[in-house]
Amino acid sequence: MSAKSSAGRKNRAALLICAAAALAIAVLMCLPLVRFTTSVYTKRSANTFVGDEKYEAALAEAQAAKAEFEADGSEVTIEESVTERVNSKGETTSMVAFEVRQTVKRSGWDFLAAGFAPATVMRVLVLAVALSLVLALLGLRGTMDTLHRDLSGAAVNLRAAACVCGAAAILMAPVFSMVSTYTFSRQVGLIIGGNAVSGADALLERMDAFLYGGTAGERITDLLGGLSEQVTPVLLLMLLALCVLLGGLIVIWRGGLAKTLSRAGLYLFVIVVSVLILYPFYVMLITAFRSNAETTDMYFLHMLPTRWIWSNLKDIVDRGVLRFLLNSIMLSTGATVIAMLCGIPAAYAMARMNFKGKKIFLGFVIMSQMFSPVVLLVGISQLMNTLHLNDTIIGLMLINAAFNQAFAIWLLRGTFVSISPEMEQAACIDGCSTVGALVNILLPMAAPGIVTTLIFVFINSWNEYTISTVLISTPTNKPITVGITQFSSFNMIEWQYLFAAALLATIPVVILFMCIEKHLAAGLTSGGVKG
């Protein structure tokens, strides 16, 4: 069988699969996509026991209400609950409650005619499916038997565009579920709770027309108060059909699935990991500009603030956050400079010189990392009192530099070892001293490793909390890690101020990364290559 004949058969089979998937999607659109259940009538009867006259009367009223709502053809059920209690006299009392619940099912085609956000998503899904088929047909016109690697630019672009539309249709399925939940649960909850929502009256009118055929009228808020929505398994079947459609489109475009799916899986994995990593920063960003009322919304009724409160930044500045930031910058910069000034000569000696006690010194450096600052707090506090450095930024600089010294020495030593000693020897032959060779030759070559050490020491000093909490008592001397605790107390946490301060605290570190990120990757591996 020739390659062209094989390509033609593959394209026809893929096109048939796409058509079958599109037909399946059309059929699934006719099935119930979302199930809405609401409480339309409740009857409670106190001092009532199952089977007595009051129970029968209450049940009859509930059944009459059920028959009334069944008249429009909807599914209606009665849920019964019995609550028994023993009063202070030792008598058993009972309350019977009957709840009439109405269930309304809506298909995908029903959503297309509605006028709110889920309907828009469904329209985009249908349009993307139809457009993908049209583009695939245009891309196959006159090239049905042509190998995909021999296609011209127009045909390739049309087939690629068809795949993009198919991928967009797949994306719309989970988006529809999220938007549906947001609209019918969260946004409706805000309206029922009396919160100001733009276009609330129009939304309620559309809800009435969509769910109850416009018969609810003024009772719409009561009905929506007990509304619950559930996406049916039909959406999963539709998602499966969309995936089959995309698979057929990929075969038409690329001639196969394996390579394209493997790359798509890699991209999807990267996107998911990136979203998981960046989500806390997103929460920090939007919470920093929320109102105090919205910060307590742990269900994210609004993914973005309804009103951006820029005054949160002014409020935290008035409460001394800029002073805390300045203290942290001075602390981290000073500790980094001290650690580097001491660490570079020590690392050079460990890498280039042989002297008695070298191994013992290296072992001591390693052992120093075994002691947690918490264990040494009492001794550190007494030492700072003796040196009159307690409650000072300089004292914190020295302590942070000391605790980061071992890390700096080891990382810099690996960097110096990776540089060939012949470079220094050549400089010494040309008349350079040992110090001159270190400054003029070795340090420029070790720049990536020095930058890496610098940023790690800076970040460790910036994030230090425990020692600062113990040694610093004056509010004006507190670093940012300690200063932002003023927004958290035993009975209240001011989330908007806490996150706004945290947002400002990340800015210096981000700027530092942006300035030296080009050296970071090289520095992380510089100590792993032996010269």
Short mmCIF file of C-alpha atoms in Angstrom, two decimals:
data_model
loop_
_atom_site.label_atom_id
_atom_site.label_comp_id
_atom_site.label_asym_id
_atom_site.label_seq_id
_atom_site.Cartn_x
_atom_site.Cartn_y
_atom_site.Cartn_z
CA MET A 1 0.00 0.00 0.00
CA SER A 2 1.45 3.41 -0.98
CA ALA A 3 2.09 6.18 1.53
CA LYS A 4 -0.49 8.44 -0.14
CA SER A 5 -3.17 5.76 0.00
CA SER A 6 -2.39 5.13 3.66
CA ALA A 7 -2.58 8.86 4.42
CA GLY A 8 -5.92 9.09 2.62
CA ARG A 9 -7.40 6.21 4.58
CA LYS A 10 -6.12 7.66 7.84
CA ASN A 11 -7.56 11.08 7.07
CA ARG A 12 -10.95 9.66 6.11
CA ALA A 13 -11.07 7.53 9.24
CA ALA A 14 -10.10 10.51 11.39
CA LEU A 15 -12.73 12.69 9.71
CA LEU A 16 -15.35 10.00 10.31
CA ILE A 17 -14.35 9.87 13.98
CA CYS A 18 -14.64 13.66 14.23
CA ALA A 19 -18.11 13.56 12.67
CA ALA A 20 -19.21 10.79 15.03
CA ALA A 21 -17.87 12.70 18.03
CA ALA A 22 -19.66 15.87 16.92
CA LEU A 23 -22.90 13.90 16.50
CA ALA A 24 -22.45 12.41 19.98
CA ILE A 25 -21.95 15.91 21.39
CA ALA A 26 -25.16 17.07 19.71
CA VAL A 27 -27.07 14.12 21.21
CA LEU A 28 -25.56 14.71 24.67
CA MET A 29 -26.63 18.33 24.45
CA CYS A 30 -30.22 17.07 24.43
CA LEU A 31 -29.79 15.22 27.73
CA PRO A 32 -30.05 16.79 31.22
CA LEU A 33 -26.75 18.58 31.79
CA VAL A 34 -27.45 20.26 35.14
CA ARG A 35 -29.95 19.26 37.82
CA PHE A 36 -31.43 22.08 39.96
CA THR A 37 -33.19 21.29 43.22
CA THR A 38 -34.95 23.82 45.40
CA SER A 39 -37.23 23.79 48.41
CA VAL A 40 -40.63 25.12 47.29
CA TYR A 41 -42.69 24.36 50.39
CA THR A 42 -42.00 23.51 54.04
CA LYS A 43 -44.52 22.40 56.65
CA ARG A 44 -43.51 22.02 60.32
CA SER A 45 -45.81 20.63 62.96
CA ALA A 46 -44.82 20.81 66.63
CA ASN A 47 -45.91 18.30 69.27
CA THR A 48 -46.63 15.86 66.49
CA PHE A 49 -45.87 12.15 66.44
CA VAL A 50 -45.74 9.93 63.41
CA GLY A 51 -49.19 8.52 62.67
CA ASP A 52 -51.33 10.86 64.76
CA GLU A 53 -53.93 13.27 63.41
CA LYS A 54 -51.63 16.31 63.30
CA TYR A 55 -49.09 14.25 61.38
CA GLU A 56 -51.68 13.18 58.83
CA ALA A 57 -52.94 16.76 58.43
CA ALA A 58 -49.41 18.11 57.86
CA LEU A 59 -48.68 15.31 55.39
CA ALA A 60 -51.87 16.08 53.49
CA GLU A 61 -50.85 19.75 53.17
CA ALA A 62 -47.42 18.73 51.88
CA GLN A 63 -48.95 16.34 49.36
CA ALA A 64 -51.32 19.06 48.16
CA ALA A 65 -48.36 21.40 47.63
CA LYS A 66 -46.56 18.63 45.79
CA ALA A 67 -49.50 18.10 43.46
CA GLU A 68 -49.63 21.83 42.75
CA PHE A 69 -45.99 21.97 41.68
CA GLU A 70 -46.26 18.72 39.74
CA ALA A 71 -48.79 20.37 37.47
CA ASP A 72 -46.04 21.98 35.38
CA GLY A 73 -44.41 18.60 34.75
CA SER A 74 -41.38 19.02 37.02
CA GLU A 75 -40.08 16.32 39.35
CA VAL A 76 -41.25 16.92 42.94
CA THR A 77 -40.43 14.90 46.07
CA ILE A 78 -41.37 15.13 49.75
CA GLU A 79 -38.66 14.79 52.39
CA GLU A 80 -39.73 14.02 55.93
CA SER A 81 -37.71 14.67 59.09
CA VAL A 82 -38.64 13.90 62.69
CA THR A 83 -36.94 15.56 65.67
CA GLU A 84 -37.53 14.15 69.15
CA ARG A 85 -36.42 15.78 72.40
CA VAL A 86 -36.90 15.23 76.11
CA ASN A 87 -37.96 18.37 77.99
CA SER A 88 -37.13 19.34 81.58
CA LYS A 89 -40.16 17.39 82.84
CA GLY A 90 -38.93 14.19 81.28
CA GLU A 91 -41.58 14.26 78.58
CA THR A 92 -40.72 13.35 74.97
CA THR A 93 -41.70 15.95 72.41
CA SER A 94 -41.59 15.54 68.68
CA MET A 95 -41.55 17.87 65.69
CA VAL A 96 -42.31 16.66 62.18
CA ALA A 97 -41.18 18.64 59.13
CA PHE A 98 -42.19 18.01 55.53
CA GLU A 99 -40.14 19.66 52.81
CA VAL A 100 -41.37 19.66 49.22
CA ARG A 101 -38.40 19.80 46.84
CA GLN A 102 -38.71 20.52 43.16
CA THR A 103 -36.10 19.22 40.72
CA VAL A 104 -35.61 20.87 37.35
CA LYS A 105 -33.30 19.44 34.71
CA ARG A 106 -31.83 21.55 31.96
CA SER A 107 -30.02 20.34 28.85
CA GLY A 108 -27.19 21.98 26.96
CA TRP A 109 -29.60 23.34 24.36
CA ASP A 110 -31.64 24.92 27.16
CA PHE A 111 -28.54 26.79 28.29
CA LEU A 112 -27.95 28.16 24.80
CA ALA A 113 -31.19 30.11 24.99
CA ALA A 114 -30.48 31.53 28.45
CA GLY A 115 -28.87 34.91 29.01
CA PHE A 116 -26.26 34.49 31.73
CA ALA A 117 -22.62 33.42 32.03
CA PRO A 118 -22.99 29.59 31.74
CA ALA A 119 -25.00 30.09 28.55
CA THR A 120 -22.16 32.14 27.06
CA VAL A 121 -19.68 29.37 27.85
CA MET A 122 -21.95 26.79 26.27
CA ARG A 123 -22.28 28.92 23.13
CA VAL A 124 -18.49 29.14 22.87
CA LEU A 125 -18.26 25.34 23.24
CA VAL A 126 -20.78 24.69 20.46
CA LEU A 127 -19.20 27.31 18.21
CA ALA A 128 -15.72 25.86 18.78
CA VAL A 129 -16.92 22.35 17.85
CA ALA A 130 -18.62 23.57 14.70
CA LEU A 131 -15.67 25.73 13.70
CA SER A 132 -13.21 22.89 14.25
CA LEU A 133 -15.16 20.67 11.85
CA VAL A 134 -15.39 23.42 9.22
CA LEU A 135 -11.67 24.18 9.43
CA ALA A 136 -10.81 20.48 9.26
CA LEU A 137 -12.90 20.08 6.10
CA LEU A 138 -11.27 23.13 4.53
CA GLY A 139 -7.85 21.80 5.45
CA LEU A 140 -8.64 18.44 3.84
CA ARG A 141 -10.08 19.92 0.64
CA GLY A 142 -7.86 18.77 -2.19
CA THR A 143 -5.29 17.27 0.20
CA MET A 144 -7.11 14.19 1.47
CA ASP A 145 -4.43 11.81 0.13
CA THR A 146 -1.44 14.07 0.88
CA LEU A 147 1.00 13.19 3.63
CA HIS A 148 0.95 15.72 6.45
CA ARG A 149 4.67 16.48 6.00
CA ASP A 150 4.05 17.36 2.35
CA LEU A 151 1.21 19.79 3.00
CA SER A 152 1.35 23.44 1.97
CA GLY A 153 1.14 26.32 4.43
CA ALA A 154 -2.59 27.00 4.05
CA ALA A 155 -3.66 23.40 4.63
CA VAL A 156 -1.37 23.04 7.64
CA ASN A 157 -2.64 26.29 9.16
CA LEU A 158 -6.28 25.31 8.68
CA ARG A 159 -5.74 21.91 10.29
CA ALA A 160 -3.79 23.46 13.16
CA ALA A 161 -6.57 26.01 13.69
CA ALA A 162 -9.09 23.15 13.81
CA CYS A 163 -7.05 21.53 16.60
CA VAL A 164 -6.93 24.83 18.48
CA CYS A 165 -10.71 25.10 18.27
CA GLY A 166 -11.06 21.51 19.47
CA ALA A 167 -8.78 22.21 22.44
CA ALA A 168 -10.79 25.34 23.22
CA ALA A 169 -13.99 23.28 23.20
CA ILE A 170 -12.44 20.85 25.71
CA LEU A 171 -11.44 23.75 27.93
CA MET A 172 -15.00 25.07 27.90
CA ALA A 173 -16.37 21.92 29.58
CA PRO A 174 -14.68 22.45 32.98
CA VAL A 175 -15.13 26.20 32.60
CA PHE A 176 -18.87 25.63 32.17
CA SER A 177 -18.95 23.60 35.39
CA MET A 178 -17.08 26.29 37.33
CA VAL A 179 -19.11 29.16 35.93
CA SER A 180 -22.35 27.30 36.57
CA THR A 181 -21.38 26.72 40.20
CA TYR A 182 -20.31 30.34 40.56
CA THR A 183 -23.53 31.69 39.07
CA PHE A 184 -26.12 29.44 40.72
CA SER A 185 -24.43 28.97 44.09
CA ARG A 186 -22.09 31.80 44.87
CA GLN A 187 -23.55 34.73 42.99
CA VAL A 188 -27.10 33.79 43.93
CA GLY A 189 -25.91 33.42 47.52
CA LEU A 190 -24.63 36.97 47.49
CA ILE A 191 -27.96 38.28 46.19
CA ILE A 192 -29.98 36.31 48.73
CA GLY A 193 -27.65 37.50 51.48
CA GLY A 194 -28.42 41.11 50.65
CA ASN A 195 -25.03 41.94 49.12
CA ALA A 196 -24.77 44.45 46.31
CA VAL A 197 -24.34 42.61 43.01
CA SER A 198 -24.34 44.44 39.71
CA GLY A 199 -27.26 43.44 37.50
CA ALA A 200 -28.95 41.50 40.31
CA ASP A 201 -32.53 42.22 39.14
CA ALA A 202 -31.75 41.17 35.57
CA LEU A 203 -30.05 38.02 36.80
CA LEU A 204 -33.04 37.08 38.97
CA GLU A 205 -35.36 37.63 36.02
CA ARG A 206 -33.25 35.34 33.83
CA MET A 207 -33.16 32.74 36.62
CA ASP A 208 -36.93 32.81 36.88
CA ALA A 209 -37.35 32.36 33.13
CA PHE A 210 -34.70 29.63 32.95
CA LEU A 211 -35.71 27.55 35.98
CA TYR A 212 -39.40 28.23 36.53
CA GLY A 213 -40.63 29.50 33.18
CA GLY A 214 -41.24 32.97 34.58
CA THR A 215 -43.88 31.78 37.06
CA ALA A 216 -41.95 32.43 40.28
CA GLY A 217 -42.42 36.20 40.27
CA GLU A 218 -41.78 37.74 43.69
CA ARG A 219 -41.12 34.29 45.17
CA ILE A 220 -37.92 33.95 43.15
CA THR A 221 -35.65 35.01 46.03
CA ASP A 222 -37.31 32.48 48.38
CA LEU A 223 -36.96 29.72 45.81
CA LEU A 224 -33.36 30.53 45.04
CA GLY A 225 -32.55 30.64 48.75
CA GLY A 226 -32.76 26.85 48.90
CA LEU A 227 -31.40 26.21 45.40
CA SER A 228 -28.73 23.59 44.83
CA GLU A 229 -27.24 22.71 41.46
CA GLN A 230 -25.47 19.55 40.39
CA VAL A 231 -23.73 18.87 37.11
CA THR A 232 -24.77 15.46 35.79
CA PRO A 233 -22.44 12.78 34.37
CA VAL A 234 -23.57 13.91 30.91
CA LEU A 235 -20.89 16.62 31.10
CA LEU A 236 -18.21 13.95 31.60
CA LEU A 237 -19.50 12.05 28.58
CA MET A 238 -19.45 15.29 26.60
CA LEU A 239 -15.87 15.89 27.72
CA LEU A 240 -14.96 12.39 26.54
CA ALA A 241 -16.58 13.05 23.16
CA LEU A 242 -14.67 16.32 22.90
CA CYS A 243 -11.41 14.50 23.60
CA VAL A 244 -12.23 12.00 20.83
CA LEU A 245 -12.96 14.92 18.51
CA LEU A 246 -9.62 16.52 19.33
CA GLY A 247 -7.85 13.19 18.81
CA GLY A 248 -9.30 12.92 15.32
CA LEU A 249 -8.30 16.51 14.54
CA ILE A 250 -4.74 15.85 15.71
CA VAL A 251 -4.50 12.81 13.41
CA ILE A 252 -5.66 14.99 10.51
CA TRP A 253 -3.08 17.65 11.41
CA ARG A 254 -0.05 15.63 12.44
CA GLY A 255 -0.77 12.17 11.02
CA GLY A 256 -0.58 10.53 14.47
CA LEU A 257 -1.33 10.94 18.16
CA ALA A 258 1.55 9.59 20.21
CA LYS A 259 4.12 12.37 19.81
CA THR A 260 1.61 15.20 20.00
CA LEU A 261 -0.14 13.80 23.08
CA SER A 262 3.17 13.22 24.88
CA ARG A 263 4.19 16.84 24.31
CA ALA A 264 0.72 18.09 25.26
CA GLY A 265 0.91 16.03 28.45
CA LEU A 266 4.24 17.63 29.30
CA TYR A 267 2.85 21.12 28.72
CA LEU A 268 -0.23 20.29 30.79
CA PHE A 269 1.93 19.04 33.64
CA VAL A 270 4.01 22.23 33.57
CA ILE A 271 0.87 24.38 33.54
CA VAL A 272 -0.70 22.51 36.48
CA VAL A 273 2.48 22.71 38.55
CA SER A 274 2.83 26.41 37.72
CA VAL A 275 -0.75 27.09 38.77
CA LEU A 276 -0.25 25.24 42.08
CA ILE A 277 2.93 27.19 42.78
CA LEU A 278 1.53 30.59 41.80
CA TYR A 279 -1.90 30.20 43.45
CA PRO A 280 -0.75 31.33 46.95
CA PHE A 281 0.78 34.44 45.39
CA TYR A 282 -2.48 35.10 43.55
CA VAL A 283 -4.41 34.83 46.82
CA MET A 284 -1.94 37.20 48.48
CA LEU A 285 -2.28 39.72 45.65
CA ILE A 286 -6.07 39.89 45.50
CA THR A 287 -6.55 39.72 49.28
CA ALA A 288 -4.20 42.68 49.72
CA PHE A 289 -6.76 44.84 47.91
CA ARG A 290 -9.99 43.38 49.29
CA SER A 291 -12.27 45.01 51.82
CA ASN A 292 -12.33 43.67 55.35
CA ALA A 293 -15.70 42.00 54.73
CA GLU A 294 -14.49 40.18 51.62
CA THR A 295 -11.31 38.88 53.25
CA THR A 296 -13.41 36.59 55.44
CA ASP A 297 -14.91 34.99 52.33
CA MET A 298 -13.03 31.69 52.35
CA TYR A 299 -15.22 30.34 49.53
CA PHE A 300 -14.11 33.00 47.04
CA LEU A 301 -17.53 34.21 46.04
CA HIS A 302 -15.60 36.70 43.94
CA MET A 303 -12.36 35.58 42.34
CA LEU A 304 -11.40 39.26 42.13
CA PRO A 305 -12.27 42.04 44.60
CA THR A 306 -15.62 43.63 43.92
CA ARG A 307 -13.92 46.93 44.71
CA TRP A 308 -10.15 47.36 44.78
CA ILE A 309 -9.22 48.95 48.11
CA TRP A 310 -5.97 50.76 47.29
CA SER A 311 -6.07 52.51 50.66
CA ASN A 312 -4.91 49.25 52.28
CA LEU A 313 -1.38 50.14 51.21
CA LYS A 314 -1.66 53.60 52.78
CA ASP A 315 -3.01 52.09 55.99
CA ILE A 316 -0.10 49.69 56.44
CA VAL A 317 2.40 52.46 55.61
CA ASP A 318 0.84 54.57 58.36
CA ARG A 319 1.35 51.63 60.74
CA GLY A 320 5.09 51.45 60.15
CA VAL A 321 5.48 48.79 57.46
CA LEU A 322 7.94 50.89 55.45
CA ARG A 323 10.14 51.16 58.55
CA PHE A 324 9.99 47.38 58.95
CA LEU A 325 10.97 46.95 55.31
CA LEU A 326 13.92 49.32 55.71
CA ASN A 327 15.06 47.38 58.79
CA SER A 328 14.89 44.10 56.86
CA ILE A 329 16.82 45.57 53.93
CA MET A 330 19.55 46.86 56.25
CA LEU A 331 19.62 43.58 58.18
CA SER A 332 19.78 41.33 55.11
CA THR A 333 22.25 43.52 53.23
CA GLY A 334 24.55 43.84 56.22
CA ALA A 335 24.43 40.14 57.05
CA THR A 336 25.10 39.26 53.41
CA VAL A 337 28.09 41.62 53.17
CA ILE A 338 29.60 40.30 56.41
CA ALA A 339 29.03 36.67 55.39
CA MET A 340 30.63 37.25 52.00
CA LEU A 341 33.61 39.21 53.37
CA CYS A 342 34.36 36.38 55.79
CA GLY A 343 33.24 33.52 53.57
CA ILE A 344 35.28 34.32 50.43
CA PRO A 345 38.73 34.24 52.16
CA ALA A 346 37.75 31.16 54.17
CA ALA A 347 36.45 29.34 51.08
CA TYR A 348 39.59 30.30 49.13
CA ALA A 349 41.78 28.92 51.92
CA MET A 350 39.78 25.68 51.99
CA ALA A 351 40.09 25.29 48.21
CA ARG A 352 43.68 26.36 47.57
CA MET A 353 45.74 26.11 50.75
CA ASN A 354 47.02 23.16 52.77
CA PHE A 355 47.52 23.73 56.47
CA LYS A 356 47.26 21.83 59.72
CA GLY A 357 43.76 21.44 61.02
CA LYS A 358 42.11 21.97 57.64
CA LYS A 359 39.98 18.84 57.91
CA ILE A 360 39.11 19.66 61.50
CA PHE A 361 38.02 23.14 60.45
CA LEU A 362 35.87 21.72 57.64
CA GLY A 363 34.29 19.31 60.07
CA PHE A 364 33.61 22.16 62.47
CA VAL A 365 31.93 24.11 59.67
CA ILE A 366 29.65 21.15 58.96
CA MET A 367 28.87 20.62 62.64
CA SER A 368 27.88 24.26 63.05
CA GLN A 369 24.95 23.60 60.72
CA MET A 370 23.61 20.97 63.12
CA PHE A 371 22.66 23.54 65.77
CA SER A 372 19.31 25.24 65.42
CA PRO A 373 19.10 28.93 66.37
CA VAL A 374 16.32 28.03 68.81
CA VAL A 375 18.71 25.83 70.83
CA LEU A 376 21.21 28.68 71.12
CA LEU A 377 18.75 31.47 71.90
CA VAL A 378 19.64 31.79 75.58
CA GLY A 379 23.36 31.94 74.89
CA ILE A 380 22.86 34.35 71.99
CA SER A 381 20.73 36.64 74.12
CA GLN A 382 23.32 36.71 76.91
CA LEU A 383 26.11 37.38 74.40
CA MET A 384 24.22 40.27 72.84
CA ASN A 385 23.55 41.75 76.28
CA THR A 386 27.25 41.53 77.11
CA LEU A 387 28.19 43.25 73.86
CA HIS A 388 25.38 45.82 74.30
CA LEU A 389 23.98 44.76 70.92
CA ASN A 390 20.64 43.46 72.14
CA ASP A 391 17.60 45.08 70.48
CA THR A 392 19.75 46.44 67.62
CA ILE A 393 19.87 45.84 63.88
CA ILE A 394 23.67 45.44 64.02
CA GLY A 395 23.32 42.58 66.48
CA LEU A 396 20.88 40.81 64.15
CA MET A 397 23.31 41.36 61.25
CA LEU A 398 26.11 39.62 63.09
CA ILE A 399 23.92 36.70 64.18
CA ASN A 400 22.46 36.12 60.73
CA ALA A 401 25.90 36.38 59.15
CA ALA A 402 27.22 33.81 61.64
CA PHE A 403 24.44 31.32 60.99
CA ASN A 404 24.84 31.65 57.20
CA GLN A 405 28.63 31.55 57.29
CA ALA A 406 28.99 27.77 57.04
CA PHE A 407 26.64 27.59 54.05
CA ALA A 408 28.53 30.40 52.30
CA ILE A 409 31.91 28.75 52.89
CA TRP A 410 30.85 25.39 51.54
CA LEU A 411 29.14 26.78 48.46
CA LEU A 412 32.00 29.14 47.63
CA ARG A 413 34.60 26.44 48.25
CA GLY A 414 32.93 24.26 45.61
CA THR A 415 33.00 27.19 43.21
CA PHE A 416 36.72 27.86 43.77
CA VAL A 417 37.60 24.17 43.45
CA SER A 418 35.91 24.07 40.04
CA ILE A 419 38.24 26.81 38.73
CA SER A 420 41.59 25.63 37.42
CA PRO A 421 44.51 26.80 39.65
CA GLU A 422 46.65 27.36 36.54
CA MET A 423 44.81 30.66 36.04
CA GLU A 424 46.13 32.01 39.35
CA GLN A 425 49.59 30.59 38.73
CA ALA A 426 49.76 32.41 35.41
CA ALA A 427 48.72 35.65 37.13
CA CYS A 428 51.40 35.19 39.78
CA ILE A 429 54.04 34.62 37.08
CA ASP A 430 52.96 37.94 35.55
CA GLY A 431 53.62 39.66 38.87
CA CYS A 432 50.31 39.41 40.73
CA SER A 433 50.30 38.67 44.45
CA THR A 434 48.05 35.99 45.93
CA VAL A 435 45.52 38.61 46.94
CA GLY A 436 45.78 40.27 43.53
CA ALA A 437 45.19 36.97 41.75
CA LEU A 438 42.20 36.32 43.99
CA VAL A 439 40.66 39.75 43.34
CA ASN A 440 41.48 40.15 39.66
CA ILE A 441 41.33 36.56 38.36
CA LEU A 442 39.48 34.22 40.68
CA LEU A 443 36.60 36.39 41.82
CA PRO A 444 35.44 37.39 38.30
CA MET A 445 35.53 33.75 37.24
CA ALA A 446 33.65 32.73 40.40
CA ALA A 447 30.97 35.41 39.91
CA PRO A 448 28.08 32.94 39.29
CA GLY A 449 28.86 31.04 42.48
CA ILE A 450 29.29 34.25 44.46
CA VAL A 451 25.96 35.55 43.19
CA THR A 452 24.22 32.31 44.13
CA THR A 453 25.70 32.39 47.62
CA LEU A 454 24.77 36.03 47.97
CA ILE A 455 21.12 35.53 47.12
CA PHE A 456 20.73 32.50 49.39
CA VAL A 457 22.30 34.32 52.34
CA PHE A 458 20.17 37.39 51.62
CA ILE A 459 16.94 35.37 51.50
CA ASN A 460 17.81 33.40 54.66
CA SER A 461 18.45 36.67 56.49
CA TRP A 462 15.31 38.26 55.04
CA ASN A 463 13.10 35.37 56.21
CA GLU A 464 14.62 35.00 59.69
CA TYR A 465 11.97 35.27 62.39
CA THR A 466 12.78 33.41 65.61
CA ILE A 467 15.89 35.31 66.74
CA SER A 468 14.40 38.66 65.74
CA THR A 469 11.31 37.94 67.82
CA VAL A 470 13.40 37.27 70.94
CA LEU A 471 16.07 39.96 70.60
CA ILE A 472 14.04 42.88 69.21
CA SER A 473 11.56 44.59 71.52
CA THR A 474 11.58 48.15 70.19
CA PRO A 475 8.87 48.46 67.48
CA THR A 476 10.99 50.73 65.28
CA ASN A 477 13.77 48.11 65.15
CA LYS A 478 11.60 45.19 64.07
CA PRO A 479 12.21 43.57 60.65
CA ILE A 480 9.27 42.92 58.37
CA THR A 481 8.88 39.26 59.42
CA VAL A 482 8.20 40.39 62.99
CA GLY A 483 6.50 43.68 62.22
CA ILE A 484 3.64 42.18 60.22
CA THR A 485 2.55 40.17 63.27
CA GLN A 486 0.86 43.34 64.51
CA PHE A 487 -1.93 42.57 62.05
CA SER A 488 -2.62 39.24 63.76
CA SER A 489 -3.98 38.97 67.28
CA PHE A 490 -5.73 36.36 69.42
CA ASN A 491 -9.23 37.48 68.48
CA MET A 492 -8.81 39.04 65.03
CA ILE A 493 -6.61 38.79 61.95
CA GLU A 494 -6.59 41.75 59.59
CA TRP A 495 -6.08 39.68 56.46
CA GLN A 496 -6.13 42.59 54.04
CA TYR A 497 -3.30 44.36 55.91
CA LEU A 498 -1.39 41.14 56.52
CA PHE A 499 -1.36 40.23 52.84
CA ALA A 500 -0.67 43.81 51.75
CA ALA A 501 2.41 43.87 53.99
CA ALA A 502 3.45 40.46 52.69
CA LEU A 503 3.06 41.75 49.13
CA LEU A 504 5.41 44.65 49.86
CA ALA A 505 7.83 42.28 51.57
CA THR A 506 8.18 40.20 48.41
CA ILE A 507 9.11 43.16 46.22
CA PRO A 508 12.79 43.52 47.29
CA VAL A 509 13.42 39.80 46.84
CA VAL A 510 11.77 39.81 43.41
CA ILE A 511 13.88 42.79 42.36
CA LEU A 512 17.02 41.01 43.56
CA PHE A 513 16.12 37.91 41.57
CA MET A 514 15.42 39.95 38.45
CA CYS A 515 18.82 41.63 38.70
CA ILE A 516 20.93 38.50 39.14
CA GLU A 517 18.82 35.62 37.79
CA LYS A 518 21.10 35.24 34.75
CA HIS A 519 23.95 34.23 37.08
CA LEU A 520 21.85 31.95 39.30
CA ALA A 521 21.64 28.81 37.12
CA ALA A 522 25.36 28.89 36.38
CA GLY A 523 26.17 29.38 40.04
CA LEU A 524 24.07 26.45 41.20
CA THR A 525 26.13 24.06 39.06
CA SER A 526 29.51 25.76 39.21
CA GLY A 527 30.65 23.70 42.16
CA GLY A 528 29.72 20.43 40.53
CA VAL A 529 32.35 20.52 37.76
CA LYS A 530 35.92 19.76 38.71
CA GLY A 531 38.55 21.85 36.93
#
